């Protein structure tokens, strides 16, 4: 959980770091087992898929260069998706670099294995034609898909089980923030008759849930209002902001939403 | 008296400091934009039961039909394999495998009869397969000169050092140089159909269209441009040590001679695994009514040139039909079915776990 507000509210979030829960020998061994398993998958799935196989027009696909490209592509896809799973905060910059790196891989591969590069630098680029001839086979894409899923499903399942059985304070807090930030109740149409006395001082009519927040509820204090409003609309979209700005924005956003 | 003073934070958050003499120095604080103050709108994925469980079930439901489709397709491919190494004394090629020598001018032939139980429709592909042959050995894979094979005259006369010790022979450069070219497969395989009334009908085998288009037209080019007289072009070079004929006599057809000979190109595309098959010939389909290879007795005639027994290798001939997923390989189908079932089962297990223990997240032991 990254919102500054949450860190102020729940200082226990700092305790996992202090207790060395995220980087110790056990975690390291777990990481090693995961990489060992992934390496086996990333070699043996292409090996078994390419064993005695040919293209759909009968020509060779089990050659050394196509096999290398296949294993490499599986690896790239697995690493990218693993990165997606580990990124907890997706901004536009993250999206650009994630998709961009996959696109760059394919762009660079096709460029390196093109006729032009081969004719200019013959000995440096001997893999001419490999990308074109192997990546147009449904066989190859099915293998890539299978290897990627086999590498990633255990990770997702393991993390999910851990969240269910032994949630850390981070998981509990994320869950809590998500539960609190339920969608706002549907605003009821205001009654057609005019309200003679206005306690809020604002021109718009409010739905039940918000009116007493903007006016003076019992036990109001500025800090309390700020955090409650923040969690109400920071459902999946969390604005990192300094407190003053957030307070102003929260009030304005609340009004204009209705 | 110092006239400098700190101003309070203004609207933008910039702190301006007034130095002596009334000049204002701008501080180095970054601008207050969303990008620089890390206020970009963001999405935070959380692994909840609502996303993970349906994902597992959907993956399971998608994979199982794909796996079944792949498995059925693979089973419908017809394949026939003959091992003609001649290991057993009872094998027709046993004598040929024993009497091998590099200098023999009279080739050894052996004949193997076989029976096809099912007719083969559509194009039938004939492969030769080798076992225990490590074309992926690193020093072997590097032992070639791609510039020479691309038709560069300079490299033709001066092959690269990677080809050593197969670069020069008797002071002449070897064309094509290297260990890969030197160990080219040179058995000749012919198929005959034994008619019910006893005649042996040779089956027409297509020799072109077996290599990749990019290999044949981009990677491998004959030196000397379009000069049809290859003997003159390769003047001054010598054939590889283990070859019987020089490279410009590989085929009578000038489109398939020299470096662009398709058998040569197919061999030069080194295999990744020690058991591999390479396309040798294609048996074109005649029409949609008559099967390409009808049921019946056939004969395979082998001109046994290639020695494999010294390294416990095996040679085989494979006849196979092709589908959209390539040759006969049941692995993908079985793998998809297995992974789909495991995924589905795991989804059920996770659902049970979530039901029983999922409310631990709600425990309110996070104090404000």
Coordinates of C-alpha atoms in Angstrom, one line a residue:
Chain A
X1 CA 0.0 0.0 0.0
X2 CA 1.5 3.2 -1.1
X3 CA -0.7 6.0 -0.2
X4 CA 1.0 8.4 2.0
X5 CA -2.2 8.7 4.0
X6 CA -2.3 5.0 4.7
X7 CA 1.3 5.0 5.9
X8 CA 0.4 7.8 8.4
X9 CA -2.7 6.0 9.6
X10 CA -1.1 2.6 10.0
X11 CA 2.5 2.8 11.2
X12 CA 2.5 -1.0 11.6
X13 CA 3.2 -1.1 7.9
X14 CA 6.8 -0.4 8.7
X15 CA 7.2 -3.4 10.9
X16 CA 7.6 -6.1 8.2
X17 CA 10.6 -4.2 6.9
X18 CA 12.1 -3.9 10.3
X19 CA 11.5 -7.5 11.1
X20 CA 13.3 -8.5 7.9
X21 CA 10.3 -10.4 6.6
X22 CA 10.9 -9.7 2.9
X23 CA 14.5 -10.5 2.5
X24 CA 15.9 -13.4 4.6
X25 CA 17.3 -16.8 4.0
X26 CA 13.9 -18.5 3.7
X27 CA 12.8 -16.0 1.1
X28 CA 16.1 -16.4 -0.8
X29 CA 15.7 -20.2 -0.9
X30 CA 12.2 -19.8 -2.1
X31 CA 13.4 -17.5 -4.9
X32 CA 16.0 -20.0 -5.9
X33 CA 13.5 -22.9 -6.0
X34 CA 11.3 -20.7 -8.2
X35 CA 14.1 -20.0 -10.6
X36 CA 15.2 -23.6 -10.7
X37 CA 11.6 -24.6 -11.5
X38 CA 11.3 -21.9 -14.2
X39 CA 14.6 -22.9 -15.8
X40 CA 13.5 -26.5 -16.1
X41 CA 10.1 -25.4 -17.6
X42 CA 11.8 -23.0 -20.0
X43 CA 14.0 -25.7 -21.4
X44 CA 12.1 -28.9 -21.3
X45 CA 8.8 -27.6 -22.6
X46 CA 10.4 -26.3 -25.9
X47 CA 12.5 -29.4 -26.0
X48 CA 9.5 -31.7 -25.8
X49 CA 7.5 -29.6 -28.2
X50 CA 10.3 -29.5 -30.8
X51 CA 11.4 -33.1 -30.5
X52 CA 11.0 -34.6 -34.0
X53 CA 8.7 -31.8 -35.1
X54 CA 8.5 -30.1 -38.4
X55 CA 6.7 -27.0 -39.8
X56 CA 3.3 -27.1 -41.2
X57 CA 4.8 -27.3 -44.7
X58 CA 7.0 -30.2 -43.8
X59 CA 10.2 -28.2 -43.5
X60 CA 12.6 -28.0 -40.6
X61 CA 11.8 -26.3 -37.3
X62 CA 13.8 -28.3 -34.8
X63 CA 17.0 -26.7 -35.8
X64 CA 19.3 -25.0 -33.4
X65 CA 18.5 -21.5 -34.3
X66 CA 14.7 -21.9 -34.2
X67 CA 15.0 -23.7 -30.9
X68 CA 17.1 -20.9 -29.5
X69 CA 14.5 -18.3 -30.6
X70 CA 11.7 -20.3 -29.1
X71 CA 13.3 -20.7 -25.7
X72 CA 14.3 -17.0 -25.7
X73 CA 10.8 -15.9 -26.5
X74 CA 9.3 -18.0 -23.8
X75 CA 11.8 -16.5 -21.4
X76 CA 10.9 -13.0 -22.4
X77 CA 7.2 -13.5 -22.0
X78 CA 7.6 -15.2 -18.6
X79 CA 9.8 -12.4 -17.3
X80 CA 7.5 -9.7 -18.5
X81 CA 4.4 -11.2 -17.0
X82 CA 6.3 -12.0 -13.8
X83 CA 7.2 -8.3 -13.7
X84 CA 3.5 -7.5 -14.2
X85 CA 2.6 -9.6 -11.2
X86 CA 5.3 -7.9 -9.1
X87 CA 4.4 -4.4 -10.0
X88 CA 1.9 -3.1 -7.5
X89 CA 1.5 0.3 -8.9
X90 CA 0.7 0.7 -12.5
X91 CA 1.1 4.2 -13.9
X92 CA 1.2 5.1 -17.6
X93 CA 5.0 5.0 -17.4
X94 CA 4.9 1.4 -16.2
X95 CA 2.5 0.4 -19.0
X96 CA 4.6 2.1 -21.6
X97 CA 7.8 0.4 -20.6
X98 CA 6.2 -3.1 -20.0
X99 CA 4.5 -3.3 -23.3
X100 CA 7.2 -1.4 -25.0
X101 CA 9.9 -3.8 -23.9
X102 CA 8.0 -6.8 -25.3
X103 CA 7.4 -4.9 -28.5
X104 CA 11.1 -3.9 -28.7
X105 CA 12.1 -7.5 -28.3
X106 CA 10.1 -8.5 -31.3
X107 CA 11.1 -5.5 -33.3
X108 CA 14.8 -6.1 -32.5
X109 CA 14.6 -9.8 -33.3
X110 CA 13.0 -9.2 -36.6
X111 CA 15.5 -6.5 -37.4
X112 CA 18.5 -8.6 -36.5
X113 CA 17.2 -11.6 -38.5
X114 CA 16.3 -9.6 -41.6
X115 CA 17.9 -10.0 -45.0
X116 CA 19.4 -6.5 -44.8
X117 CA 21.4 -7.1 -41.7
X118 CA 22.6 -10.4 -42.9
X119 CA 23.9 -9.0 -46.2
X120 CA 25.7 -6.2 -44.5
X121 CA 27.2 -8.1 -41.5
X122 CA 27.2 -11.6 -42.7
X123 CA 29.1 -13.3 -39.9
X124 CA 27.5 -11.4 -37.1
X125 CA 23.9 -12.1 -38.0
X126 CA 23.7 -15.7 -39.1
X127 CA 20.1 -16.2 -37.9
X128 CA 18.6 -14.8 -41.0
X129 CA 15.1 -15.9 -41.6
X130 CA 14.6 -17.6 -38.3
X131 CA 12.1 -15.2 -36.8
X132 CA 10.0 -15.2 -40.0
X133 CA 10.0 -18.9 -40.4
X134 CA 9.4 -20.1 -36.8
X135 CA 7.1 -17.4 -35.4
X136 CA 4.5 -18.0 -38.1
X137 CA 3.8 -21.5 -36.8
X138 CA 0.8 -22.0 -34.5
X139 CA 2.8 -24.8 -32.9
X140 CA 5.4 -22.3 -31.7
X141 CA 2.9 -19.9 -30.2
X142 CA 1.1 -22.7 -28.4
X143 CA 4.4 -23.8 -26.9
X144 CA 5.2 -20.2 -25.7
X145 CA 1.7 -19.9 -24.2
X146 CA 2.1 -23.2 -22.4
X147 CA 5.5 -22.5 -21.0
X148 CA 4.5 -19.0 -19.8
X149 CA 1.4 -20.3 -18.0
X150 CA 3.3 -23.2 -16.5
X151 CA 5.8 -20.8 -15.0
X152 CA 3.3 -18.3 -13.8
X153 CA 0.4 -20.3 -12.4
X154 CA 2.3 -21.7 -9.4
X155 CA 3.4 -18.2 -8.5
X156 CA -0.2 -16.8 -8.6
X157 CA -1.6 -19.8 -6.8
X158 CA 1.0 -19.6 -4.1
X159 CA 0.6 -15.9 -3.5
X160 CA -3.2 -16.3 -3.4
X161 CA -3.0 -19.1 -0.9
X162 CA -0.6 -17.0 1.3
X163 CA -3.0 -14.1 1.1
X164 CA -5.9 -16.3 2.2
X165 CA -4.1 -18.3 4.9
X166 CA -1.4 -16.0 6.2
X167 CA -2.2 -12.5 5.2
X168 CA 0.5 -10.0 6.0
X169 CA -0.4 -6.6 7.3
X170 CA 0.0 -5.3 3.7
X171 CA -2.6 -7.7 2.4
X172 CA -5.0 -6.9 5.2
X173 CA -4.7 -3.2 4.6
X174 CA -5.1 -3.5 0.9
X175 CA -8.2 -5.6 1.5
X176 CA -9.5 -3.1 4.0
X177 CA -9.0 -0.2 1.7
X178 CA -10.7 -2.0 -1.1
X179 CA -13.7 -2.9 1.1
X180 CA -14.0 0.7 2.3
X181 CA -13.9 2.2 -1.1
X182 CA -17.1 0.6 -2.2
X183 CA -18.9 2.4 -5.0
X184 CA -20.9 5.4 -3.8
X185 CA -24.6 4.8 -3.1
X186 CA -26.7 6.0 -6.1
X187 CA -27.6 9.6 -5.6
X188 CA -31.3 10.0 -5.0
X189 CA -33.1 12.6 -7.0
X190 CA -33.8 15.6 -4.9
X191 CA -37.5 16.3 -4.1
X192 CA -38.9 18.9 -6.5
X193 CA -39.8 21.3 -3.8
X194 CA -37.2 23.8 -2.8
X195 CA -35.4 23.5 0.4
X196 CA -35.9 26.7 2.2
X197 CA -33.1 26.6 4.7
X198 CA -29.7 25.5 3.5
X199 CA -27.3 24.4 6.0
X200 CA -24.5 23.5 3.6
X201 CA -24.2 26.7 1.7
X202 CA -23.5 24.8 -1.5
X203 CA -25.7 25.2 -4.6
X204 CA -26.0 21.5 -5.4
X205 CA -28.2 19.1 -3.6
X206 CA -26.5 16.2 -2.0
X207 CA -27.3 12.6 -1.7
X208 CA -27.8 11.4 1.7
X209 CA -24.4 9.9 2.2
X210 CA -22.5 13.1 1.5
X211 CA -24.6 15.9 2.8
X212 CA -23.7 15.6 6.4
X213 CA -20.1 15.3 5.5
X214 CA -19.9 18.6 3.8
X215 CA -22.0 20.3 6.5
X216 CA -21.0 20.1 10.1
X217 CA -21.4 16.5 11.3
X218 CA -21.1 15.9 14.9
X219 CA -17.6 15.2 15.9
X220 CA -16.2 16.8 12.8
X221 CA -12.5 17.4 12.7
X222 CA -10.6 18.4 9.6
X223 CA -8.3 15.4 9.7
X224 CA -11.1 12.9 10.0
X225 CA -13.0 14.3 7.1
X226 CA -10.0 14.3 4.9
X227 CA -9.1 10.6 5.4
X228 CA -12.7 9.4 5.1
X229 CA -13.3 11.2 1.8
X230 CA -9.9 10.0 0.5
X231 CA -10.7 6.4 1.0
X232 CA -14.2 6.8 -0.4
X233 CA -13.1 7.7 -3.9
X234 CA -9.7 6.2 -3.9
X235 CA -11.1 2.8 -4.8
X236 CA -8.7 1.5 -7.4
X237 CA -7.3 5.0 -8.3
X238 CA -5.1 6.2 -5.6
X239 CA -3.8 9.7 -5.9
X240 CA -0.6 10.3 -4.0
X241 CA -0.9 13.8 -2.8
X242 CA 0.3 16.0 0.0
X243 CA -2.3 16.6 2.6
X244 CA -3.3 20.1 1.9
X245 CA -4.0 19.6 -1.8
X246 CA -5.8 16.4 -1.1
X247 CA -8.1 18.0 1.4
X248 CA -9.1 20.7 -1.1
X249 CA -9.5 18.3 -4.0
X250 CA -11.5 15.9 -1.9
X251 CA -14.1 18.5 -1.1
X252 CA -14.3 19.7 -4.7
X253 CA -14.4 16.2 -6.1
X254 CA -17.2 15.3 -3.8
X255 CA -19.4 18.1 -4.8
X256 CA -18.9 17.7 -8.5
X257 CA -19.5 14.0 -8.5
X258 CA -23.1 14.3 -7.6
Chain B
X1 CA 22.8 43.5 8.1
X2 CA 21.7 40.6 6.0
X3 CA 18.6 41.2 4.0
X4 CA 17.9 37.6 3.1
X5 CA 14.7 36.1 4.3
X6 CA 12.7 33.1 3.6
X7 CA 9.3 33.6 2.1
X8 CA 6.5 31.4 3.0
X9 CA 5.6 28.7 0.6
X10 CA 3.7 30.2 -2.3
X11 CA 0.9 28.7 -4.4
X12 CA 3.2 26.4 -6.4
X13 CA 5.3 25.2 -3.5
X14 CA 8.3 27.0 -4.8
X15 CA 10.5 28.6 -2.2
X16 CA 12.1 31.7 -3.3
X17 CA 15.0 33.0 -1.3
X18 CA 15.9 36.6 -1.4
X19 CA 19.6 37.1 -1.4
X20 CA 21.5 40.3 -0.5
X21 CA 20.7 43.1 -2.9
X22 CA 17.1 42.1 -3.4
X23 CA 17.9 39.4 -6.1
X24 CA 15.8 36.2 -5.8
X25 CA 17.4 32.8 -6.3
X26 CA 15.3 30.0 -7.6
X27 CA 15.5 26.9 -5.5
X28 CA 16.2 23.5 -7.1
X29 CA 13.0 22.0 -6.0
X30 CA 11.3 20.2 -8.9
X31 CA 8.2 21.5 -10.5
X32 CA 4.9 20.6 -9.0
X33 CA 3.6 18.5 -11.9
X34 CA 1.9 15.2 -11.6
X35 CA 4.8 13.4 -13.2
X36 CA 7.5 14.9 -11.1
X37 CA 5.7 14.7 -7.8
X38 CA 4.7 11.1 -8.4
X39 CA 1.0 11.9 -8.5
X40 CA 0.2 10.0 -11.7
X41 CA -3.1 8.2 -11.8
X42 CA -2.3 4.6 -11.1
X43 CA -3.9 1.2 -11.0
X44 CA -3.3 -1.2 -8.2
X45 CA -3.9 -4.8 -8.9
X46 CA -4.7 -7.0 -6.0
X47 CA -5.0 -10.8 -6.0
X48 CA -8.6 -11.2 -4.8
X49 CA -10.7 -14.3 -5.0
X50 CA -12.9 -12.5 -7.6
X51 CA -10.1 -12.3 -10.1
X52 CA -7.9 -15.3 -9.4
X53 CA -10.5 -18.0 -9.1
X54 CA -12.4 -17.2 -12.4
X55 CA -9.0 -16.9 -14.1
X56 CA -8.1 -20.4 -13.1
X57 CA -11.4 -21.8 -14.1
X58 CA -11.3 -20.0 -17.5
X59 CA -7.8 -21.2 -18.2
X60 CA -8.8 -24.7 -17.4
X61 CA -11.8 -24.5 -19.6
X62 CA -9.8 -23.1 -22.5
X63 CA -6.9 -25.4 -22.3
X64 CA -8.7 -28.7 -22.2
X65 CA -10.4 -28.3 -25.6
X66 CA -7.2 -27.0 -27.2
X67 CA -5.4 -30.0 -25.8
X68 CA -8.0 -32.4 -27.1
X69 CA -7.8 -30.7 -30.5
X70 CA -4.1 -31.0 -30.6
X71 CA -4.1 -34.6 -29.5
X72 CA -6.7 -35.6 -32.1
X73 CA -4.8 -33.8 -34.8
X74 CA -1.6 -35.5 -33.9
X75 CA -3.2 -38.9 -33.9
X76 CA -4.6 -38.4 -37.3
X77 CA -1.1 -37.8 -38.8
X78 CA 0.2 -41.0 -40.4
X79 CA 3.8 -41.8 -39.9
X80 CA 6.0 -44.7 -40.8
X81 CA 9.6 -45.3 -39.8
X82 CA 12.3 -47.7 -40.8
X83 CA 15.6 -48.0 -39.1
X84 CA 18.0 -49.1 -41.8
X85 CA 21.3 -48.8 -39.9
X86 CA 21.9 -52.6 -40.1
X87 CA 22.7 -53.4 -36.5
X88 CA 21.1 -56.8 -36.5
X89 CA 22.7 -59.6 -38.5
X90 CA 19.3 -60.3 -40.0
X91 CA 18.9 -56.7 -41.4
X92 CA 19.4 -56.3 -45.1
X93 CA 21.9 -53.5 -44.6
X94 CA 24.1 -55.3 -42.1
X95 CA 26.8 -56.1 -44.7
X96 CA 26.9 -52.5 -45.9
X97 CA 27.3 -51.2 -42.4
X98 CA 30.2 -53.6 -41.7
X99 CA 32.1 -53.1 -44.9
X100 CA 32.4 -49.4 -44.8
X101 CA 35.5 -47.6 -45.9
X102 CA 36.0 -44.0 -47.1
X103 CA 37.9 -45.0 -50.2
X104 CA 35.5 -47.5 -51.7
X105 CA 34.4 -46.4 -55.1
X106 CA 31.7 -49.0 -55.5
X107 CA 28.8 -48.0 -53.4
X108 CA 27.0 -50.5 -51.3
X109 CA 23.3 -50.9 -51.8
X110 CA 20.7 -52.6 -49.7
X111 CA 17.0 -53.2 -50.2
X112 CA 14.4 -53.2 -47.4
X113 CA 10.8 -54.3 -48.1
X114 CA 8.0 -52.8 -46.0
X115 CA 4.2 -52.8 -45.9
X116 CA 2.0 -49.7 -45.5
X117 CA -1.2 -50.6 -43.8
X118 CA -3.0 -47.3 -44.4
X119 CA -3.1 -45.3 -47.6
X120 CA -1.5 -41.9 -47.3
X121 CA -3.4 -39.0 -48.8
X122 CA -2.2 -35.5 -49.7
X123 CA 1.5 -34.7 -49.8
X124 CA 3.8 -37.2 -48.2
X125 CA 7.1 -36.1 -46.8
X126 CA 10.1 -38.3 -46.7
X127 CA 12.7 -37.6 -44.0
X128 CA 16.0 -39.2 -43.0
X129 CA 16.5 -39.3 -39.3
X130 CA 19.7 -39.6 -37.4
X131 CA 20.1 -40.5 -33.7
X132 CA 23.0 -39.9 -31.4
X133 CA 24.4 -37.3 -33.8
X134 CA 25.3 -34.1 -32.0
X135 CA 24.9 -31.4 -34.6
X136 CA 24.6 -29.0 -31.6
X137 CA 28.2 -29.5 -30.5
X138 CA 29.5 -25.9 -30.2
X139 CA 32.7 -26.3 -32.1
X140 CA 30.8 -28.2 -34.8
X141 CA 28.2 -25.5 -35.1
X142 CA 30.8 -22.8 -35.5
X143 CA 32.7 -24.7 -38.1
X144 CA 31.3 -23.0 -41.2
X145 CA 31.9 -19.8 -43.2
X146 CA 28.7 -18.0 -43.9
X147 CA 30.4 -15.4 -46.2
X148 CA 31.7 -18.2 -48.4
X149 CA 28.3 -19.8 -48.5
X150 CA 26.8 -16.4 -49.5
X151 CA 28.9 -16.3 -52.6
X152 CA 31.7 -14.0 -51.5
X153 CA 34.7 -14.6 -53.8
X154 CA 37.2 -13.5 -51.2
X155 CA 35.9 -16.0 -48.7
X156 CA 35.8 -18.7 -51.3
X157 CA 39.6 -18.5 -51.7
X158 CA 40.4 -17.7 -48.1
X159 CA 37.9 -19.5 -45.8
X160 CA 37.6 -18.2 -42.2
X161 CA 39.6 -19.6 -39.4
X162 CA 36.5 -21.1 -37.9
X163 CA 36.6 -23.8 -40.5
X164 CA 39.9 -25.1 -39.3
X165 CA 41.0 -27.9 -39.8
X166 CA 38.6 -28.3 -42.7
X167 CA 39.6 -25.1 -44.4
X168 CA 42.5 -26.2 -46.7
X169 CA 43.4 -29.5 -48.2
X170 CA 46.6 -30.0 -50.2
X171 CA 47.1 -26.3 -50.2
X172 CA 43.8 -25.6 -51.9
X173 CA 40.8 -24.0 -50.1
X174 CA 37.9 -26.3 -49.4
X175 CA 34.6 -25.2 -50.8
X176 CA 32.4 -25.5 -48.8
X177 CA 34.7 -25.4 -45.8
X178 CA 34.0 -26.6 -42.2
X179 CA 33.0 -29.7 -40.3
X180 CA 29.3 -29.3 -40.9
X181 CA 29.7 -29.4 -44.7
X182 CA 32.3 -32.2 -44.5
X183 CA 29.9 -34.5 -42.6
X184 CA 27.0 -34.0 -45.0
X185 CA 24.6 -36.9 -45.2
X186 CA 25.1 -38.7 -48.5
X187 CA 22.9 -41.8 -48.5
X188 CA 20.5 -42.1 -51.4
X189 CA 17.0 -43.4 -50.7
X190 CA 14.6 -44.5 -53.3
X191 CA 11.1 -45.8 -53.0
X192 CA 9.3 -48.4 -55.1
X193 CA 5.8 -49.6 -55.0
X194 CA 5.3 -53.3 -55.5
X195 CA 2.3 -53.7 -57.7
X196 CA 0.0 -56.6 -57.0
X197 CA 1.0 -58.2 -60.3
X198 CA 4.7 -58.0 -59.4
X199 CA 6.1 -54.9 -61.1
X200 CA 8.2 -52.4 -59.2
X201 CA 7.0 -48.9 -59.9
X202 CA 9.4 -46.1 -58.8
X203 CA 7.6 -43.4 -56.8
X204 CA 8.5 -39.9 -58.1
X205 CA 10.3 -37.9 -55.5
X206 CA 10.6 -34.1 -55.7
X207 CA 14.0 -32.8 -54.8
X208 CA 13.3 -29.1 -54.6
X209 CA 11.1 -27.1 -52.1
X210 CA 12.7 -28.8 -49.1
X211 CA 14.7 -25.9 -47.8
X212 CA 13.5 -22.6 -46.2
X213 CA 12.9 -19.9 -48.8
X214 CA 15.2 -17.5 -46.9
X215 CA 18.0 -20.1 -46.9
X216 CA 17.8 -20.8 -50.6
X217 CA 17.4 -17.3 -51.8
X218 CA 19.2 -15.1 -49.3
X219 CA 21.6 -17.0 -47.1
X220 CA 23.2 -19.4 -49.7
X221 CA 24.3 -18.0 -53.0
X222 CA 26.7 -19.4 -55.6
X223 CA 29.9 -17.4 -56.1
X224 CA 30.5 -15.6 -59.4
X225 CA 27.0 -14.0 -59.7
X226 CA 24.8 -15.8 -62.2
X227 CA 27.6 -17.6 -64.0
X228 CA 26.1 -20.9 -65.1
X229 CA 29.5 -22.5 -65.5
X230 CA 30.0 -23.5 -61.9
X231 CA 33.1 -25.6 -62.7
X232 CA 34.9 -22.5 -63.7
X233 CA 33.6 -20.5 -60.8
X234 CA 34.9 -23.1 -58.3
X235 CA 38.3 -23.3 -60.0
X236 CA 41.1 -23.4 -57.6
X237 CA 39.1 -24.9 -54.7
X238 CA 38.8 -28.5 -53.7
X239 CA 36.0 -30.7 -52.5
X240 CA 35.6 -31.5 -48.8
X241 CA 37.6 -34.4 -47.6
X242 CA 34.7 -36.8 -47.0
X243 CA 32.7 -36.0 -50.1
X244 CA 32.7 -38.2 -53.2
X245 CA 31.8 -35.5 -55.7
X246 CA 32.7 -31.8 -55.7
X247 CA 30.1 -29.2 -54.8
X248 CA 29.5 -28.2 -58.4
X249 CA 28.4 -31.7 -59.3
X250 CA 25.7 -32.2 -56.7
X251 CA 22.9 -32.0 -59.1
X252 CA 22.4 -31.7 -62.9
X253 CA 19.8 -29.0 -62.5
X254 CA 21.7 -25.6 -62.4
X255 CA 19.1 -24.2 -60.0
X256 CA 20.0 -26.9 -57.5
X257 CA 23.7 -27.1 -57.9
X258 CA 26.6 -25.6 -56.0
X259 CA 25.9 -24.0 -52.7
X260 CA 22.2 -23.7 -53.4
X261 CA 21.7 -27.4 -53.6
X262 CA 18.7 -28.0 -51.3
X263 CA 20.0 -31.2 -49.7
X264 CA 23.2 -29.3 -48.8
X265 CA 21.2 -26.3 -47.4
X266 CA 19.0 -28.6 -45.3
X267 CA 22.0 -30.3 -43.9
X268 CA 23.7 -27.0 -43.1
X269 CA 20.8 -26.0 -40.9
X270 CA 22.2 -27.7 -37.8
X271 CA 19.7 -29.5 -35.6
X272 CA 19.2 -28.6 -32.0
X273 CA 18.9 -32.1 -30.5
X274 CA 20.9 -35.3 -31.0
X275 CA 17.9 -37.1 -32.5
X276 CA 16.6 -35.2 -35.5
X277 CA 15.0 -35.6 -38.8
X278 CA 15.6 -33.6 -42.0
X279 CA 13.4 -33.3 -45.0
X280 CA 14.8 -35.4 -47.9
X281 CA 12.2 -35.6 -50.6
X282 CA 8.5 -34.7 -51.1
X283 CA 6.0 -37.1 -52.7
X284 CA 3.5 -34.8 -54.4
X285 CA -0.1 -35.8 -54.3
X286 CA -1.5 -36.8 -57.7
X287 CA -5.1 -35.8 -57.3
X288 CA -7.8 -35.9 -54.7
X289 CA -9.2 -39.3 -55.7
X290 CA -6.2 -41.5 -55.7
X291 CA -4.2 -41.7 -52.5
X292 CA -0.6 -40.6 -52.8
X293 CA 0.7 -43.8 -51.3
X294 CA -1.8 -46.6 -51.5
X295 CA -1.8 -49.6 -49.2
X296 CA 0.5 -52.3 -50.1
X297 CA 4.0 -53.5 -50.4
X298 CA 6.9 -51.2 -50.9
X299 CA 10.6 -51.4 -51.3
X300 CA 13.2 -49.0 -50.0
X301 CA 16.5 -49.0 -51.8
X302 CA 19.4 -47.5 -50.0
X303 CA 22.8 -46.5 -51.3
X304 CA 24.6 -46.9 -48.0
X305 CA 27.3 -44.2 -47.9
X306 CA 27.0 -42.7 -44.5
X307 CA 28.8 -44.4 -41.6
X308 CA 27.1 -44.1 -38.2
X309 CA 28.0 -47.2 -36.4
X310 CA 31.3 -45.9 -35.1
X311 CA 29.5 -43.6 -32.7
X312 CA 26.5 -45.8 -32.0
X313 CA 24.3 -43.7 -34.2
X314 CA 21.2 -44.9 -36.0
X315 CA 19.8 -44.0 -39.4
X316 CA 16.1 -44.2 -40.3
X317 CA 13.8 -43.3 -43.1
X318 CA 10.5 -41.7 -42.2
X319 CA 7.4 -41.2 -44.3
X320 CA 4.9 -38.8 -42.8
X321 CA 1.9 -36.6 -43.6
X322 CA 1.6 -33.1 -42.2
X323 CA -1.1 -31.1 -40.5
X324 CA -1.5 -27.5 -39.3
X325 CA 0.6 -28.3 -36.2
X326 CA 3.4 -29.9 -38.1
X327 CA 4.4 -33.5 -37.7
X328 CA 3.3 -36.2 -35.3
X329 CA 4.0 -34.9 -31.8
X330 CA 1.4 -35.8 -29.1
X331 CA 3.3 -33.9 -26.4
X332 CA 1.5 -30.5 -26.9
X333 CA -1.9 -32.1 -26.8
X334 CA -1.2 -34.1 -23.7
X335 CA 0.5 -31.1 -22.0
X336 CA -2.5 -28.9 -22.6
X337 CA -5.0 -31.4 -21.4
X338 CA -2.9 -32.0 -18.2
X339 CA -2.3 -28.3 -17.5
X340 CA -6.0 -27.5 -18.1
X341 CA -7.1 -30.2 -15.7
X342 CA -4.5 -29.3 -13.1
X343 CA -5.6 -25.7 -13.4
X344 CA -9.2 -26.5 -13.0
X345 CA -8.5 -28.8 -10.0
X346 CA -6.4 -26.1 -8.4
X347 CA -9.2 -23.6 -9.0
X348 CA -11.5 -25.9 -7.0
X349 CA -8.9 -26.3 -4.2
X350 CA -8.4 -22.5 -4.0
X351 CA -12.1 -22.0 -3.9
X352 CA -12.4 -24.3 -0.9
X353 CA -9.5 -22.6 0.8
X354 CA -11.0 -19.2 0.2
X355 CA -14.3 -20.4 1.6
X356 CA -12.9 -21.8 4.7
X357 CA -10.1 -19.4 5.5
X358 CA -10.8 -16.4 3.3
X359 CA -12.0 -14.1 6.1
X360 CA -8.7 -13.8 7.8
X361 CA -8.2 -10.7 5.8
X362 CA -11.2 -9.1 7.5
X363 CA -9.8 -9.6 11.0
X364 CA -9.5 -6.2 12.5
X365 CA -6.2 -6.4 14.2
X366 CA -4.9 -3.4 12.3
X367 CA -5.4 -0.6 14.8
X368 CA -5.9 2.9 13.6

